[in-house]
CSV table of C-alpha atoms in Angstrom, one decimal:
chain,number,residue,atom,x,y,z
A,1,UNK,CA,1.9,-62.2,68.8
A,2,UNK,CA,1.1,-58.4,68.0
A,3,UNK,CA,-2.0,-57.3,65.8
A,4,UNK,CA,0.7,-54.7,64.4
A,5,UNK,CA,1.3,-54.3,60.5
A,6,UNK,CA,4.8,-53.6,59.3
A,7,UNK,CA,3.9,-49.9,58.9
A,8,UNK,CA,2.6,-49.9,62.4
A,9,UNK,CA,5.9,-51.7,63.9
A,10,UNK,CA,8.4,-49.6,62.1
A,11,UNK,CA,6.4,-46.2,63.6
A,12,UNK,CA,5.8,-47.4,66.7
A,13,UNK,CA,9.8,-48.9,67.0
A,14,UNK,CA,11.0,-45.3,66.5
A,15,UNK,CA,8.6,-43.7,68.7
A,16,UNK,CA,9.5,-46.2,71.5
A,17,UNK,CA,13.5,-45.7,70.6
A,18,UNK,CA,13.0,-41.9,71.7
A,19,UNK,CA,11.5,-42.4,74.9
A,20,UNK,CA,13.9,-42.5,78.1
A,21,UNK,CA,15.2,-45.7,78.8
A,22,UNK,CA,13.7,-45.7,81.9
A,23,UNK,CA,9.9,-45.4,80.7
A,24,UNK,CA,10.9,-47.9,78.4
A,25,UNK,CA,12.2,-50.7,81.0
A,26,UNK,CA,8.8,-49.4,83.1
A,27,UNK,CA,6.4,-50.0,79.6
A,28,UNK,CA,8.0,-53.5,78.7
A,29,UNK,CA,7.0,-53.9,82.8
A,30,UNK,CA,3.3,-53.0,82.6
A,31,UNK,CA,2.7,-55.1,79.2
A,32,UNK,CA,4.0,-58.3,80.3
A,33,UNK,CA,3.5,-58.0,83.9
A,34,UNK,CA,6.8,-58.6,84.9
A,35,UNK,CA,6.5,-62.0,83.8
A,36,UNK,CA,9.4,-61.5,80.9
A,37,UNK,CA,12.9,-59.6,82.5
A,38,UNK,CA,14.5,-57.5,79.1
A,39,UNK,CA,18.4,-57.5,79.2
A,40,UNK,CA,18.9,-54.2,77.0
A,41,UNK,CA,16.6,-51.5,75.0
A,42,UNK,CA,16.4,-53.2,71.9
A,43,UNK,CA,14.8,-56.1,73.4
A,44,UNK,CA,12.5,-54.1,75.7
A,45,UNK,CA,11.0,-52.0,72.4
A,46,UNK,CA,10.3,-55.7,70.6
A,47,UNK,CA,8.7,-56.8,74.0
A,48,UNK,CA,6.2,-54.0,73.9
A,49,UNK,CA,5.3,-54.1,70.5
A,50,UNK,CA,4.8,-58.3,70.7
A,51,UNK,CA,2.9,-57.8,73.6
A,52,UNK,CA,0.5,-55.0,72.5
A,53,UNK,CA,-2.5,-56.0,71.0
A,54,UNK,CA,-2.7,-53.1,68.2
A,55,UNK,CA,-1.2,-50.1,67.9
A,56,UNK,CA,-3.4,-48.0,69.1
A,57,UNK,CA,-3.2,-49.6,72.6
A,58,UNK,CA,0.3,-49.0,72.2
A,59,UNK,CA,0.1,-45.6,71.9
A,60,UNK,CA,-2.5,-44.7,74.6
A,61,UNK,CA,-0.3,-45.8,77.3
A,62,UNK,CA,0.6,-43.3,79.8
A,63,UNK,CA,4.5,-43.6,79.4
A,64,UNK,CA,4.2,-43.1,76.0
A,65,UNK,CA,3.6,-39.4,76.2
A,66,UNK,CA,2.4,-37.2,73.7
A,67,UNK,CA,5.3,-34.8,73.1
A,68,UNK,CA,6.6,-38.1,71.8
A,69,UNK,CA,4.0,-38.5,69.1
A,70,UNK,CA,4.2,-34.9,68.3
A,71,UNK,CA,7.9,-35.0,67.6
A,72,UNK,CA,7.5,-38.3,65.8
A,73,UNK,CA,4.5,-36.8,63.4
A,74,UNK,CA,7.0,-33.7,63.0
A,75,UNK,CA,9.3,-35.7,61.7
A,76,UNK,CA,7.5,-37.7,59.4
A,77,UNK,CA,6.6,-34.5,57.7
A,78,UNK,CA,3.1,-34.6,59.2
A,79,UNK,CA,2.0,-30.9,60.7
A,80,UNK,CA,0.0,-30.6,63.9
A,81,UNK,CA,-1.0,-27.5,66.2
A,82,UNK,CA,1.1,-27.8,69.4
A,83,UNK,CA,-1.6,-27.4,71.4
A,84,UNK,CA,-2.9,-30.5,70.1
A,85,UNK,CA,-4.2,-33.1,72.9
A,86,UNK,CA,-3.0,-36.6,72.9
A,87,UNK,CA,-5.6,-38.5,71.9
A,88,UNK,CA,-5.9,-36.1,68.5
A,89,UNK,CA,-2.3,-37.1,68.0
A,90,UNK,CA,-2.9,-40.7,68.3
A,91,UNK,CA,-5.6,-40.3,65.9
A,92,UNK,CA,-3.4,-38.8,63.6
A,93,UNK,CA,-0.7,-41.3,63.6
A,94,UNK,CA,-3.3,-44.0,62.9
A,95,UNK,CA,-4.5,-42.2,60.2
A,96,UNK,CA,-0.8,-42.0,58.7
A,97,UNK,CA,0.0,-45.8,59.2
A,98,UNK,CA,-3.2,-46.6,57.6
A,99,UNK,CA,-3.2,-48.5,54.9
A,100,UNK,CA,-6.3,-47.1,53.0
A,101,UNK,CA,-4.5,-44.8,51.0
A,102,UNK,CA,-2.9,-45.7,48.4
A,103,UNK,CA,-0.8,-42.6,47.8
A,104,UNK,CA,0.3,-41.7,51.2
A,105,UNK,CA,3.5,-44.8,50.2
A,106,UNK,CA,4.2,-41.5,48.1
A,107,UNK,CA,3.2,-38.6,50.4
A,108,UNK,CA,5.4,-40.3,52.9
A,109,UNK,CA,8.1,-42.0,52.2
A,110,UNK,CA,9.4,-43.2,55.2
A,111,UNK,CA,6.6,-45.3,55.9
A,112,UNK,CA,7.8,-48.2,54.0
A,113,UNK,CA,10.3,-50.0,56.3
A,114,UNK,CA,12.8,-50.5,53.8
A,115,UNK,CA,16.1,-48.7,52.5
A,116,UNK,CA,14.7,-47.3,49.4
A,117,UNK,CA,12.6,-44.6,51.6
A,118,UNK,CA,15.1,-41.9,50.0
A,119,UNK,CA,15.1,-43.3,46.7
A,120,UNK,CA,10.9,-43.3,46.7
A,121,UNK,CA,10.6,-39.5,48.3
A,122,UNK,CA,13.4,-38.5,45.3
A,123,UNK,CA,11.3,-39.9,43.1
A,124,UNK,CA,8.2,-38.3,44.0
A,125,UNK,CA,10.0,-34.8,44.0
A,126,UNK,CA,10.5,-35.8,39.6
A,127,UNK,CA,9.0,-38.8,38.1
A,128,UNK,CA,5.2,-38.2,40.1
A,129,UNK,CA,5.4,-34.2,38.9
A,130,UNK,CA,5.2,-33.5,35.3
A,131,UNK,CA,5.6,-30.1,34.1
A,132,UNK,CA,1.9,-31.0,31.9
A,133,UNK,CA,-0.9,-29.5,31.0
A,134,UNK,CA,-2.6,-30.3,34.5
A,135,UNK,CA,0.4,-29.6,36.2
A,136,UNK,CA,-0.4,-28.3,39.8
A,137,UNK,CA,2.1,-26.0,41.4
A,138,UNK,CA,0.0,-26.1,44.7
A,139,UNK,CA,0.4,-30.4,44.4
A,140,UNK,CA,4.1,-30.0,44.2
A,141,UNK,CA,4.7,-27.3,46.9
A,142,UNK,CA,2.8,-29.9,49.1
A,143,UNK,CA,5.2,-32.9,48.1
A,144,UNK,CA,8.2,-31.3,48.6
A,145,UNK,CA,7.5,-29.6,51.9
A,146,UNK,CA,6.8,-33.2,53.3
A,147,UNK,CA,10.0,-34.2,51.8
A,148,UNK,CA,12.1,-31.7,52.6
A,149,UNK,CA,10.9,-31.5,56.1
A,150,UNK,CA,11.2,-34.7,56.6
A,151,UNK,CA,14.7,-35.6,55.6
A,152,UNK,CA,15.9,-31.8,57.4
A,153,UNK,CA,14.5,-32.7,61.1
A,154,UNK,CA,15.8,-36.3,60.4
A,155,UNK,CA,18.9,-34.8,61.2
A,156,UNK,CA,17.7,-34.2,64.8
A,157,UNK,CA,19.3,-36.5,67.2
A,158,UNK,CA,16.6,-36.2,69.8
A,159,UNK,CA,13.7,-37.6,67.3
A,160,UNK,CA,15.5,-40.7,67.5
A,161,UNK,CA,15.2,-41.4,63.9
A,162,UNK,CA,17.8,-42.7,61.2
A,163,UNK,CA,19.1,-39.8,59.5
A,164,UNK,CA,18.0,-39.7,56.1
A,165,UNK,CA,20.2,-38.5,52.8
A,166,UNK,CA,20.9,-34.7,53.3
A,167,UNK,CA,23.3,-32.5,51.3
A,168,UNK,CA,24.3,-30.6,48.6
A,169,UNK,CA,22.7,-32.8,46.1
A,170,UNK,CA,19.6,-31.4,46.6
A,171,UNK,CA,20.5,-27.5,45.7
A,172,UNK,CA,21.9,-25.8,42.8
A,173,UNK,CA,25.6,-25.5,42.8
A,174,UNK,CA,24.6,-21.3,42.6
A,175,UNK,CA,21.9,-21.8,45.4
A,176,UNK,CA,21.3,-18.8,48.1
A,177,UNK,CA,20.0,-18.9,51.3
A,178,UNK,CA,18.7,-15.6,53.1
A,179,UNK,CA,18.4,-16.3,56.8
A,180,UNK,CA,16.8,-13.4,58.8
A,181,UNK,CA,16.0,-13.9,62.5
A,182,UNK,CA,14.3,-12.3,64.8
A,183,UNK,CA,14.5,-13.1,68.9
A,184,UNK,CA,15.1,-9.4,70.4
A,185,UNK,CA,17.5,-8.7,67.8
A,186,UNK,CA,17.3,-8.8,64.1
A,187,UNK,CA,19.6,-11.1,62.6
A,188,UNK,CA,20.8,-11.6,58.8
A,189,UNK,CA,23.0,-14.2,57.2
A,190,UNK,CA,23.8,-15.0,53.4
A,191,UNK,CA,25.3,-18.1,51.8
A,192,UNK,CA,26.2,-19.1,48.7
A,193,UNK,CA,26.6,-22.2,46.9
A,194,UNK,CA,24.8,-25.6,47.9
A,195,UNK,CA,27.8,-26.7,50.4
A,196,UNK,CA,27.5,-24.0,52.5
A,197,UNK,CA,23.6,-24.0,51.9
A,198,UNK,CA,22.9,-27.5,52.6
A,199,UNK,CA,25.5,-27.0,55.7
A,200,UNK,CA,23.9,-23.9,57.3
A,201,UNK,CA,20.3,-25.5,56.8
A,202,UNK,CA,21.4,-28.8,58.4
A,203,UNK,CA,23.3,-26.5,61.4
A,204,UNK,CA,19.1,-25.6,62.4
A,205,UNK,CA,17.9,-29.3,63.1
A,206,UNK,CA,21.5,-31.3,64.2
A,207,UNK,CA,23.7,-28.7,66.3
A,208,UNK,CA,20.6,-26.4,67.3
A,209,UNK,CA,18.1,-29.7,67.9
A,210,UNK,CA,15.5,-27.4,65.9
A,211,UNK,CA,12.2,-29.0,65.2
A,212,UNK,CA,10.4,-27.1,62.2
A,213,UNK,CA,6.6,-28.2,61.6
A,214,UNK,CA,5.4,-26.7,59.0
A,215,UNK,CA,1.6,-26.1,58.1
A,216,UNK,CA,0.6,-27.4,55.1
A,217,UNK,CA,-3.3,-26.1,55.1
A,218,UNK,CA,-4.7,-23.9,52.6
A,219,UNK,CA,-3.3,-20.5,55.0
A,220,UNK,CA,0.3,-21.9,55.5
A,221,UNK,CA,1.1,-23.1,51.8
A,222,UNK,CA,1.3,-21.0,49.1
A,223,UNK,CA,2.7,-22.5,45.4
A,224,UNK,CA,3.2,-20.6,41.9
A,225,UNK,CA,5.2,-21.5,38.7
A,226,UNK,CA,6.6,-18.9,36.4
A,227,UNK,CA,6.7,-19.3,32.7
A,228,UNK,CA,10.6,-20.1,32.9
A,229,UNK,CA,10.0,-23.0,34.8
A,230,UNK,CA,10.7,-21.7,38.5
A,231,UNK,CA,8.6,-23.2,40.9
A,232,UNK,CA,7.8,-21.0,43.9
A,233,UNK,CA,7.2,-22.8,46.8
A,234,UNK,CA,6.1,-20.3,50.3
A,235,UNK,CA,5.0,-22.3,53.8
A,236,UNK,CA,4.8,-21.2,57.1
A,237,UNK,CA,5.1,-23.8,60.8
A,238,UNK,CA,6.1,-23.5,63.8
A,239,UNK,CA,9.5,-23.9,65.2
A,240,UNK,CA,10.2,-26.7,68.5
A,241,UNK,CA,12.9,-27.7,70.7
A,242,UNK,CA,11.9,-30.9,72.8
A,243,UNK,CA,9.4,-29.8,74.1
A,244,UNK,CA,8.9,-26.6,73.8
A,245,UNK,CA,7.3,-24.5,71.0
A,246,UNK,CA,10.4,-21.2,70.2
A,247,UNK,CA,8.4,-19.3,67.5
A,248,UNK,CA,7.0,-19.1,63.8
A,249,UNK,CA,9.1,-19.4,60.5
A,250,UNK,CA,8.4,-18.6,56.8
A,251,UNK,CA,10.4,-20.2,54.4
A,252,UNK,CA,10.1,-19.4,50.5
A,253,UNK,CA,11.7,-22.0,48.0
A,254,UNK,CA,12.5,-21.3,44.7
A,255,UNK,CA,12.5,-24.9,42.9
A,256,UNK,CA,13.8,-25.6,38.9
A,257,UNK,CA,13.8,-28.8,37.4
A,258,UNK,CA,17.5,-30.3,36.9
A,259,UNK,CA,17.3,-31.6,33.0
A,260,UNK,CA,21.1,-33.8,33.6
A,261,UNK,CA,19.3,-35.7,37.0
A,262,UNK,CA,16.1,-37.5,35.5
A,263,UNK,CA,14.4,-33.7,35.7
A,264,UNK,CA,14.1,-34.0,39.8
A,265,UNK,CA,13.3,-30.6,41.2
A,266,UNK,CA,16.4,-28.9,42.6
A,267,UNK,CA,16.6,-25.3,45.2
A,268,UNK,CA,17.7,-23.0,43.5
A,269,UNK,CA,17.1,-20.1,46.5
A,270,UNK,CA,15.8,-20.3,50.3
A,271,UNK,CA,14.6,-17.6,52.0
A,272,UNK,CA,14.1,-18.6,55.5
A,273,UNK,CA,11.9,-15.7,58.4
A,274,UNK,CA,12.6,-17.2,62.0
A,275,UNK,CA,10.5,-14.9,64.8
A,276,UNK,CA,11.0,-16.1,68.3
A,277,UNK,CA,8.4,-15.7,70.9
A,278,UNK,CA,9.5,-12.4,72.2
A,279,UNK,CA,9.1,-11.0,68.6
A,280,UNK,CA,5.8,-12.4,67.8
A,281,UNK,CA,3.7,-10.1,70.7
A,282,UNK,CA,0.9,-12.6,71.1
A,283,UNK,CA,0.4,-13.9,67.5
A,284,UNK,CA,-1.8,-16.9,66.9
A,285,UNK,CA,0.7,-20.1,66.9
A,286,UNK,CA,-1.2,-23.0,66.5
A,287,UNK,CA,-1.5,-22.7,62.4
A,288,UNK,CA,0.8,-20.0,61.5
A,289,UNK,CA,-0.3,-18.4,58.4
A,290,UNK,CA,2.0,-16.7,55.8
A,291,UNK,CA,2.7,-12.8,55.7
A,292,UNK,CA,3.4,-12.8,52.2
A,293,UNK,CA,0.6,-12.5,49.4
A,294,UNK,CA,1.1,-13.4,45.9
A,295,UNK,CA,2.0,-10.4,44.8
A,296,UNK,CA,5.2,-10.4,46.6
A,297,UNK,CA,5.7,-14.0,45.6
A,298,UNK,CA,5.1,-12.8,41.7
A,299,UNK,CA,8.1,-10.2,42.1
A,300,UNK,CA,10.2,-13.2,43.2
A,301,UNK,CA,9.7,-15.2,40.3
A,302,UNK,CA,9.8,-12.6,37.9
């Protein structure tokens, strides 16, 4: 039997679903040398992880290659250079399943193996964030670029994850969305109104198999409230296909509380910057840092 927790199984099952099947057949191979014959996937990923002493082993083996961790992490909401080796990875996804914390349940949701993940990252987006005294614009810029992220790349087929609850419920029925582009041309797009919104946005990570990472250190997040109640919300990452890193982005929310839906944080605008590596002329892509200062960001909530 495996020295695995329930956090530990549920990561490493979708990490193992996005590998190619053959690797997979090969792993199940390796662990149980050849002494066990799997008829299908589903039974070769519960032969790994029953024959795996801990997780960590699990994820040190060669066929589990680290552009599979880095998608997994990127999905999960969790932001890593991708230059990053694998055994910083590895270190990092331990850390995540860890069980020391109680607050990362909160910070990420889809940790808990059950079918409330949604229902527990909604909630931290309005019950965990009251508009108090102490209330820390920076703390909720932080939660709902975990969220958000997370449930948007979800949408990604090659992650190999269940796709989690994305739509129009999460916008303003007014919301805008600025899209400007840049890969050897310049490129703008407008929408209006949350179905179109939610539609283009979702258009980025399921029919364009876009992976966006964003950075959630001090230089890639940027949060400020106005005295109206608009939450700005600016964060900068790096954009993926498979594989392969395709530029920076710089995304600015602009978040107000829905009084009719518990008070849950709604987006009431997006602006979204995509450069592609042509356009970025040898700029620093490990930790992308925003362009924009606060001054720009006051104008936009004013």
């Amino acid at each position: 039997m495996s020295g695995l927790s329930e956090t530990e199984r549920a990561g490493c099952k979708k990490i193992l679903k996005s590998m190619a099947k053959g690797d997979l057949y090969s792993l199940s191979d390796t662990v149980t040398n050849k002494m066990i014959v799997v008829e299908n996937a589903a039974e070769a990923v519960e032969t790994v992880i029953s024959f795996s002493k801990n997780a960590e082993e699990l994820l040190r083996r060669k066929k589990v290659q680290r552009d599979l961790i880095f998608r997994y992490l990127a999905g999960e909401g969790v932001a890593m250079p991708p230059n990053s080796e694998k055994h910083q990875l590895v270190q990092r996804t331990l850390e995540l399943w860890s069980p020391v914390k109680d607050e990362t349940k909160e910070r990420h949701p889809s940790q808990t193996p059950t079918d409330s993940a949604n229902e527990k990252a909604e909630e931290s987006l309005s019950t965990n964030v009251n508009a108090e005294e102490g209330f820390d614009p920076l703390v909720l810029g932080k939660q709902f670029c975990l969220w958000f992220f997370q449930i948007l790349n979800s949408q990604n087929v090659s992650l190999g994850q269940q796709p989690q609850d994305w739509g129009p419920q999460h916008f303003w029925p007014d919301v805008k969305l600025r899209l400007l582009a840049r890969a050897g041309s310049e490129q703008m797009e407008e929408f209006q109104g949350s179905e179109l919104v939610s539609l283009r946005l979702l258009a980025l990570t399921r029919d364009e198999r876009l992976l966006l990472s964003p950075n959630l250190e001090a230089q890639g997040l940027r949060a400020l409230a106005s005295p109206h109640g608009l939450v700005l919300v600016a964060v900068a990452g790096t954009i993926h296909r498979e594989a392969a890193c395709l530029g920076l982005f710089e995304q600015i929310f602009g978040l107000i509380r829905s009084p009719l839906e518990n008070n849950s944080w709604k987006i009431k605008f997006v602006n979204l910057k995509i450069r592609g590596q042509e356009a970025l002329g040898g700029t620093e892509m490990t930790a992308p840092a925003l362009t924009y200062n606060s001054a720009e960001l006051q104008l936009l909530c004013s």
